[in-house]
Coordinates of C-alpha atoms and ligand atoms in Angstrom, one line a residue:
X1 CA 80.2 -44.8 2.2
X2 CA 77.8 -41.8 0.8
X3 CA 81.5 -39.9 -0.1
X4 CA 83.2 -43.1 -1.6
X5 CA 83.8 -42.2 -5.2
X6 CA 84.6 -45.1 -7.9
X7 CA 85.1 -45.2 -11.5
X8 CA 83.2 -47.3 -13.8
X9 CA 83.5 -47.9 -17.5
X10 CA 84.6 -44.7 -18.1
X11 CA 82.9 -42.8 -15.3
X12 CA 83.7 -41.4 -12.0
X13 CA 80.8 -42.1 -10.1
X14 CA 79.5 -42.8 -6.1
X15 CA 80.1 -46.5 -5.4
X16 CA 76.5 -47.1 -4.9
X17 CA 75.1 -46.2 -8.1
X18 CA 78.0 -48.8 -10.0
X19 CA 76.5 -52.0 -11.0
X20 CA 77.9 -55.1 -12.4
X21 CA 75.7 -57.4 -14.5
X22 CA 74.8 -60.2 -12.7
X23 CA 75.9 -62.4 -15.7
X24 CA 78.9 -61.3 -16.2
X25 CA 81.2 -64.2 -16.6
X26 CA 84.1 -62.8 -13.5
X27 CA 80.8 -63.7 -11.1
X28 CA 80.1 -67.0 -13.1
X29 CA 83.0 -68.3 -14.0
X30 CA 85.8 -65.9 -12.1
X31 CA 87.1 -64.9 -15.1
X32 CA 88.6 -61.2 -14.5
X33 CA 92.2 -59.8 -13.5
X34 CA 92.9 -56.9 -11.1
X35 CA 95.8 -55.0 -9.9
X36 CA 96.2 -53.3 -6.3
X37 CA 98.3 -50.0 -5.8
X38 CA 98.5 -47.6 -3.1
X39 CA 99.3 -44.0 -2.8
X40 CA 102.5 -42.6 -0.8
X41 CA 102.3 -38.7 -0.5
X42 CA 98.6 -39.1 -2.1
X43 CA 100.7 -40.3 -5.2
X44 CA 100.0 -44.1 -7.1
X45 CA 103.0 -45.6 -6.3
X46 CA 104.9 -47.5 -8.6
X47 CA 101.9 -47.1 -11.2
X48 CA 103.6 -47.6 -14.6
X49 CA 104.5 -50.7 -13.1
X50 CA 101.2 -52.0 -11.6
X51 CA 99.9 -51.1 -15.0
X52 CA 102.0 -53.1 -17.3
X53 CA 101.2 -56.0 -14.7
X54 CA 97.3 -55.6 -15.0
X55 CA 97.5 -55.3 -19.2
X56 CA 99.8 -58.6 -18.8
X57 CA 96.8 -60.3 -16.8
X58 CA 94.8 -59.2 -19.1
X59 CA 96.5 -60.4 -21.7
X60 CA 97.1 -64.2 -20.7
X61 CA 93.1 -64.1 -19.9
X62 CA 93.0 -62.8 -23.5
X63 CA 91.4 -59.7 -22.1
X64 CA 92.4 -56.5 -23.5
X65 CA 92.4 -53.2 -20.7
X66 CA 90.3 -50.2 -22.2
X67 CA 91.7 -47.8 -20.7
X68 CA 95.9 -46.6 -21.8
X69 CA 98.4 -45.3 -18.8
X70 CA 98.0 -41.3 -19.1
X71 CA 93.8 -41.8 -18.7
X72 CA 94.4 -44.0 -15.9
X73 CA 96.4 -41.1 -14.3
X74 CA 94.0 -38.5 -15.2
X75 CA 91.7 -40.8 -13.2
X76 CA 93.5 -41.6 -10.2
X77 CA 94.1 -38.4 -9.7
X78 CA 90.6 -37.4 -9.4
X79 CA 89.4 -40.4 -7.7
X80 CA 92.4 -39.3 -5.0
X81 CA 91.4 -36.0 -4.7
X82 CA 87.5 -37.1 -4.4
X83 CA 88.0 -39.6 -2.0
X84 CA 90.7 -38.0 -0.1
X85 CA 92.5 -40.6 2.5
X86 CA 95.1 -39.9 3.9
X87 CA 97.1 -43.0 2.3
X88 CA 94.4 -44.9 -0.3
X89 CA 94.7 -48.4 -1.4
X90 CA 93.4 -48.8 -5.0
X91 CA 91.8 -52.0 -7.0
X92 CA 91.7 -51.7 -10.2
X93 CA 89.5 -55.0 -11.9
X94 CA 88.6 -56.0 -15.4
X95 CA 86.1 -58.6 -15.7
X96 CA 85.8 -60.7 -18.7
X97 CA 82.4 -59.4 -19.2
X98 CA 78.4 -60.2 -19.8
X99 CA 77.8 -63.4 -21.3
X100 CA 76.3 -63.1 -24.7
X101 CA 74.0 -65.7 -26.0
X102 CA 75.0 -68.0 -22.8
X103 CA 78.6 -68.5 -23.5
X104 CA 80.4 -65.5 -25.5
X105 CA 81.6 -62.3 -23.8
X106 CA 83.2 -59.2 -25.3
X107 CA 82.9 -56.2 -23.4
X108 CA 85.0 -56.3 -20.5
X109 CA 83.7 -54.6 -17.6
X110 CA 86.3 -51.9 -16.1
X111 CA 86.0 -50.4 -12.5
X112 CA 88.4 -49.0 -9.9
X113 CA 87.9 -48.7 -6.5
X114 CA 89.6 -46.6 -3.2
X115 CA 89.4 -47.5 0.1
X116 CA 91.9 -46.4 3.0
X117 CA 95.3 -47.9 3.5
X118 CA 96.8 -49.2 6.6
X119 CA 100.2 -50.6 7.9
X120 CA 99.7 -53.7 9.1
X121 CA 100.3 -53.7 13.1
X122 CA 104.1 -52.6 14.5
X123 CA 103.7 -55.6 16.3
X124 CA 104.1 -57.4 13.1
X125 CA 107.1 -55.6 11.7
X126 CA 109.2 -55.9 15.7
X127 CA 108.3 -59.3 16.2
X128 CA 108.0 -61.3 13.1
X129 CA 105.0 -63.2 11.8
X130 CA 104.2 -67.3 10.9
X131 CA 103.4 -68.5 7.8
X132 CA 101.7 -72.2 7.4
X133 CA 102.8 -74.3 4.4
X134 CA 100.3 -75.7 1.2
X135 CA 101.1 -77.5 -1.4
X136 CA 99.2 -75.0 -4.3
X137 CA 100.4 -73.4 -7.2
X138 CA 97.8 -70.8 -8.3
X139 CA 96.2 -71.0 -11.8
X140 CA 97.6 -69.0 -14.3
X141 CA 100.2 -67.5 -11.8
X142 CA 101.9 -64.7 -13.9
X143 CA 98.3 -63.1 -13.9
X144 CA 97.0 -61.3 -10.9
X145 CA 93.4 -62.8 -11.8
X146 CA 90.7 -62.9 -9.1
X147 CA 90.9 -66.1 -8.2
X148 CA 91.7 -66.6 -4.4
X149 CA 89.3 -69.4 -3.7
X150 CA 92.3 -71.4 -1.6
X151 CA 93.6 -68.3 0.4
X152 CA 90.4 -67.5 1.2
X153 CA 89.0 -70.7 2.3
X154 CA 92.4 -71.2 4.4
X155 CA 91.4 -67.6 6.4
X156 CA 90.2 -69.4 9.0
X157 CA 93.1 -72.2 10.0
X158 CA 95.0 -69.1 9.2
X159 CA 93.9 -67.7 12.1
X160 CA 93.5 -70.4 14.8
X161 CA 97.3 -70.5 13.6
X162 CA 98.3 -67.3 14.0
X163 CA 99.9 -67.3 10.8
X164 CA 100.0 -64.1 8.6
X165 CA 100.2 -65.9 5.5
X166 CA 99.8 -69.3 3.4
X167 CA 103.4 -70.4 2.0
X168 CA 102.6 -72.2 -1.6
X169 CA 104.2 -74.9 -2.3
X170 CA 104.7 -77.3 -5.7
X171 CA 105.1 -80.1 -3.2
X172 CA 109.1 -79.5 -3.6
X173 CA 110.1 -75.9 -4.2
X174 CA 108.3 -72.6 -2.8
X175 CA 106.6 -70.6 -4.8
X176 CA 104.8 -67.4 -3.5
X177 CA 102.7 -67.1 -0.4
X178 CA 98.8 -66.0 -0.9
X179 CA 99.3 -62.2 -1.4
X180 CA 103.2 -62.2 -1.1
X181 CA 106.1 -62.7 -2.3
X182 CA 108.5 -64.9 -0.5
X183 CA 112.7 -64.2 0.5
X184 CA 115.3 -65.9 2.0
X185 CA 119.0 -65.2 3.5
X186 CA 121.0 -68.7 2.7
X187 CA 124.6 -68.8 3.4
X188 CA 124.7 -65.0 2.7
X189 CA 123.0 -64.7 -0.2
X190 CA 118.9 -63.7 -1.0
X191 CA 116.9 -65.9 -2.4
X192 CA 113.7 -65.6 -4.1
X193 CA 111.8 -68.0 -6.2
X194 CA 111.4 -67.3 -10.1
X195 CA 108.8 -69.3 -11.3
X196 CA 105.4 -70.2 -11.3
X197 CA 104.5 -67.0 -8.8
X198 CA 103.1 -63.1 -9.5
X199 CA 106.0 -60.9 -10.3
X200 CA 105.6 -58.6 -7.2
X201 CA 106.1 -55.2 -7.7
X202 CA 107.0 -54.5 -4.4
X203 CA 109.5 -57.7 -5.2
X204 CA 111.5 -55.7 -7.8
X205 CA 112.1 -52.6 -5.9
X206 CA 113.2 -55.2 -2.9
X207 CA 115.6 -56.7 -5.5
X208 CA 117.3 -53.7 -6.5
X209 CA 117.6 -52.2 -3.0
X210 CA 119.0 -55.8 -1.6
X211 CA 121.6 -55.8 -4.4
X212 CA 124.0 -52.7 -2.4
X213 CA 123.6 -54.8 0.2
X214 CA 124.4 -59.1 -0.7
X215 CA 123.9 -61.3 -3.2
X216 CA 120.8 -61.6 -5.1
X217 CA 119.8 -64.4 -7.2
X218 CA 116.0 -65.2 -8.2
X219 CA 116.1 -69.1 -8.7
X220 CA 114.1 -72.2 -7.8
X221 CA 114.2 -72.6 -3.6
X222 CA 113.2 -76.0 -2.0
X223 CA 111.4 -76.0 1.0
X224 CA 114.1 -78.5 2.2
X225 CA 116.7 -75.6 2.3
X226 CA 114.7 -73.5 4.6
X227 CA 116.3 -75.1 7.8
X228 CA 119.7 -73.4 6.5
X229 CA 118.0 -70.3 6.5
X230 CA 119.5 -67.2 8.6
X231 CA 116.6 -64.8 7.6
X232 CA 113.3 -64.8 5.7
X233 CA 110.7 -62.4 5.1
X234 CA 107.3 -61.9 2.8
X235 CA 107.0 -58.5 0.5
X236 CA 103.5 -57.2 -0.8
X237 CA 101.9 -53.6 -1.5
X238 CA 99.7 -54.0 1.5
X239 CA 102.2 -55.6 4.0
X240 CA 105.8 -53.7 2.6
X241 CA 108.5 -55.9 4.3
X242 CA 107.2 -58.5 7.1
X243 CA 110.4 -60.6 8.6
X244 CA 109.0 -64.1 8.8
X245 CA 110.2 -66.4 12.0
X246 CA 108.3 -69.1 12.0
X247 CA 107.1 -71.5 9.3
X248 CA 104.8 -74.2 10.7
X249 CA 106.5 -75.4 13.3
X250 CA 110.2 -74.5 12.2
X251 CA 111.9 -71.5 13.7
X252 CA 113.8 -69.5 11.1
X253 CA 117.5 -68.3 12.5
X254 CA 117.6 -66.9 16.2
X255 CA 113.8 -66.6 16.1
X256 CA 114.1 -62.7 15.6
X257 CA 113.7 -60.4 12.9
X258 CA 117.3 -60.8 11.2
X259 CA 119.5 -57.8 10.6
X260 CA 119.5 -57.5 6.9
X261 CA 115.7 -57.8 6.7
X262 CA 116.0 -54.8 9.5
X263 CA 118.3 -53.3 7.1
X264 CA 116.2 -53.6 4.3
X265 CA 113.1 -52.4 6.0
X266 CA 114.8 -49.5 6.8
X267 CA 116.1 -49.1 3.3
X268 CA 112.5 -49.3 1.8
X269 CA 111.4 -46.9 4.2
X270 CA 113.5 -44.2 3.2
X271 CA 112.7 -45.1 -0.7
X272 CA 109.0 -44.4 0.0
X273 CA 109.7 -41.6 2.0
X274 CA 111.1 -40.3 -0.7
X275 CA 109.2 -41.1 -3.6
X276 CA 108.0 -38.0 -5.8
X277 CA 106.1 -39.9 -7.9
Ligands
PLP1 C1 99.7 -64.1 -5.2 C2 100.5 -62.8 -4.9 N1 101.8 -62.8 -5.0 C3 102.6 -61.7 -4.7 C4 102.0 -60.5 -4.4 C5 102.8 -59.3 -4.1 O1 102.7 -58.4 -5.2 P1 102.9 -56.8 -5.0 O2 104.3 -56.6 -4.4 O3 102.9 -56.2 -6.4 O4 101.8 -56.3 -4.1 C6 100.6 -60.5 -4.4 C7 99.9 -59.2 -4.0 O5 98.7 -59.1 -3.7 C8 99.8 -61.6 -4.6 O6 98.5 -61.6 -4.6

């Protein structure tokens, strides 16, 4: 902990001298955004893009970033090289601020923080995972804001279900799952909700990379369908590609990872493998 470096309105500092004011209105009201990036060859990966998603939360929170994209490299860099994982996961947040005279706030708060990243188990990745259903839609989806009160609470039915994830639903269509975004293989063709969900980043490079291989098409997907589905699978920074099998008590195709989400895996294996930067 001692070694763990942060940045902090400004400042590259330890972690334990940063300090948030208590009143600041992401505590009191959860009014803040954030982004999360991780590094491949102790590079940010995909960082233009995970930037122009957090100044796009910041924006629909009316919350402008105060920091522009060659600072934030200049940054990561050192916070990388400080901090030194092997493979770092990095939160950037911007909070709406301290409250001024009770109500007003104007001065966001800006910090980044590092902590070491991990592939989820192989386990995961050979056998396939679970996700339970909930009809949610997440406020303000388009924004990665800092509001997770439903996932969080859900952690622990989660669990006794050894699910991986929380499939959203708006009662008819599927939206997004709690940190994921959510695929399907119907008739031959990928599916992927377009509406009402975060615009993964890890969801675009799937798109492009799936498009050599079948049909793409990002449209509206009712749960209803999911029985005629041959493959699905989840996509996040922090989980890559996870082929889903089950969800609730349905079995999706044979039961088994399917082979284009096998194919696909590999395919954004190799892209990260190769990624300069
Ligand atoms: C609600 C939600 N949807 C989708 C995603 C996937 O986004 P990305 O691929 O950029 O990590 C996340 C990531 O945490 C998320 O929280």
């Amino acid at each position: 902990m001692e070694k763990s470096f942060c940045y902090f309105n400004g400042q590259i500092m330890p972690l334990a001298e940063a300090r948030l004011p208590i009143d600041d209105i992401s505590i009191l009201r959860g009014y803040g955004v954030f982004d999360f990036l991780r590094t491949v060859n102790k590079k940010p990966f995909h960082l233009k893009d995970h930037y122009e998603r957090l100044v796009n939360s910041a924006r629909v929170l009316d919350l402008e970033l105060p920091i522009d994209l060659e600072n934030l490299k200049k940054v990561l860099k050192e916070l990388i090289e400080k901090n030194d994982y092997q493979n770092a996961g990095i939160r950037m947040v911007l909070t709406g601020g301290q409250l001024v005279n009770g109500i007003n706030f104007s001065k966001p708060n800006f910090f980044i923080l590092t902590e070491e990243w991990k592939p989820l188990s192989d386990e995961l990745f050979h056998q396939g995972a679970k996700l339970i259903t909930c009809d949610y839609c997440r406020v303000l989806p388009e924004a990665k804001n800092t509001n997770y009160l439903l996932a969080v609470k859900k952690q622990k039915e989660k669990n006794e279900q050894q699910a991986l994830e929380i499939l959203y639903l708006d009662q008819v269509n599927i939206l997004e799952a709690s940190t994921s975004n959510f695929f399907a293989i119907i008739n031959n063709e990928l599916i992927t909700p377009k509406e009402n969900i975060l615009f993964g980043v890890t969801r675009k490079i799937i798109i492009q990379l799936a498009k050599d291989i079948l049909s793409v098409r990002e449209n509206c997907l009712p749960f209803e369908e999911i029985k005629n589905a041959s493959e699905c699978f989840i996509t996040a920074t922090n989980k890559d590609i996870v082929p889903i099998v089950k969800i609730n008590e349905q079995i999706i195709g044979t039961g088994v990872p399917g082979f284009t989400t096998k194919l696909l895996m590999e395919k954004y294996k190799k892209y990260i493998e190769n990624y300069k930067g």
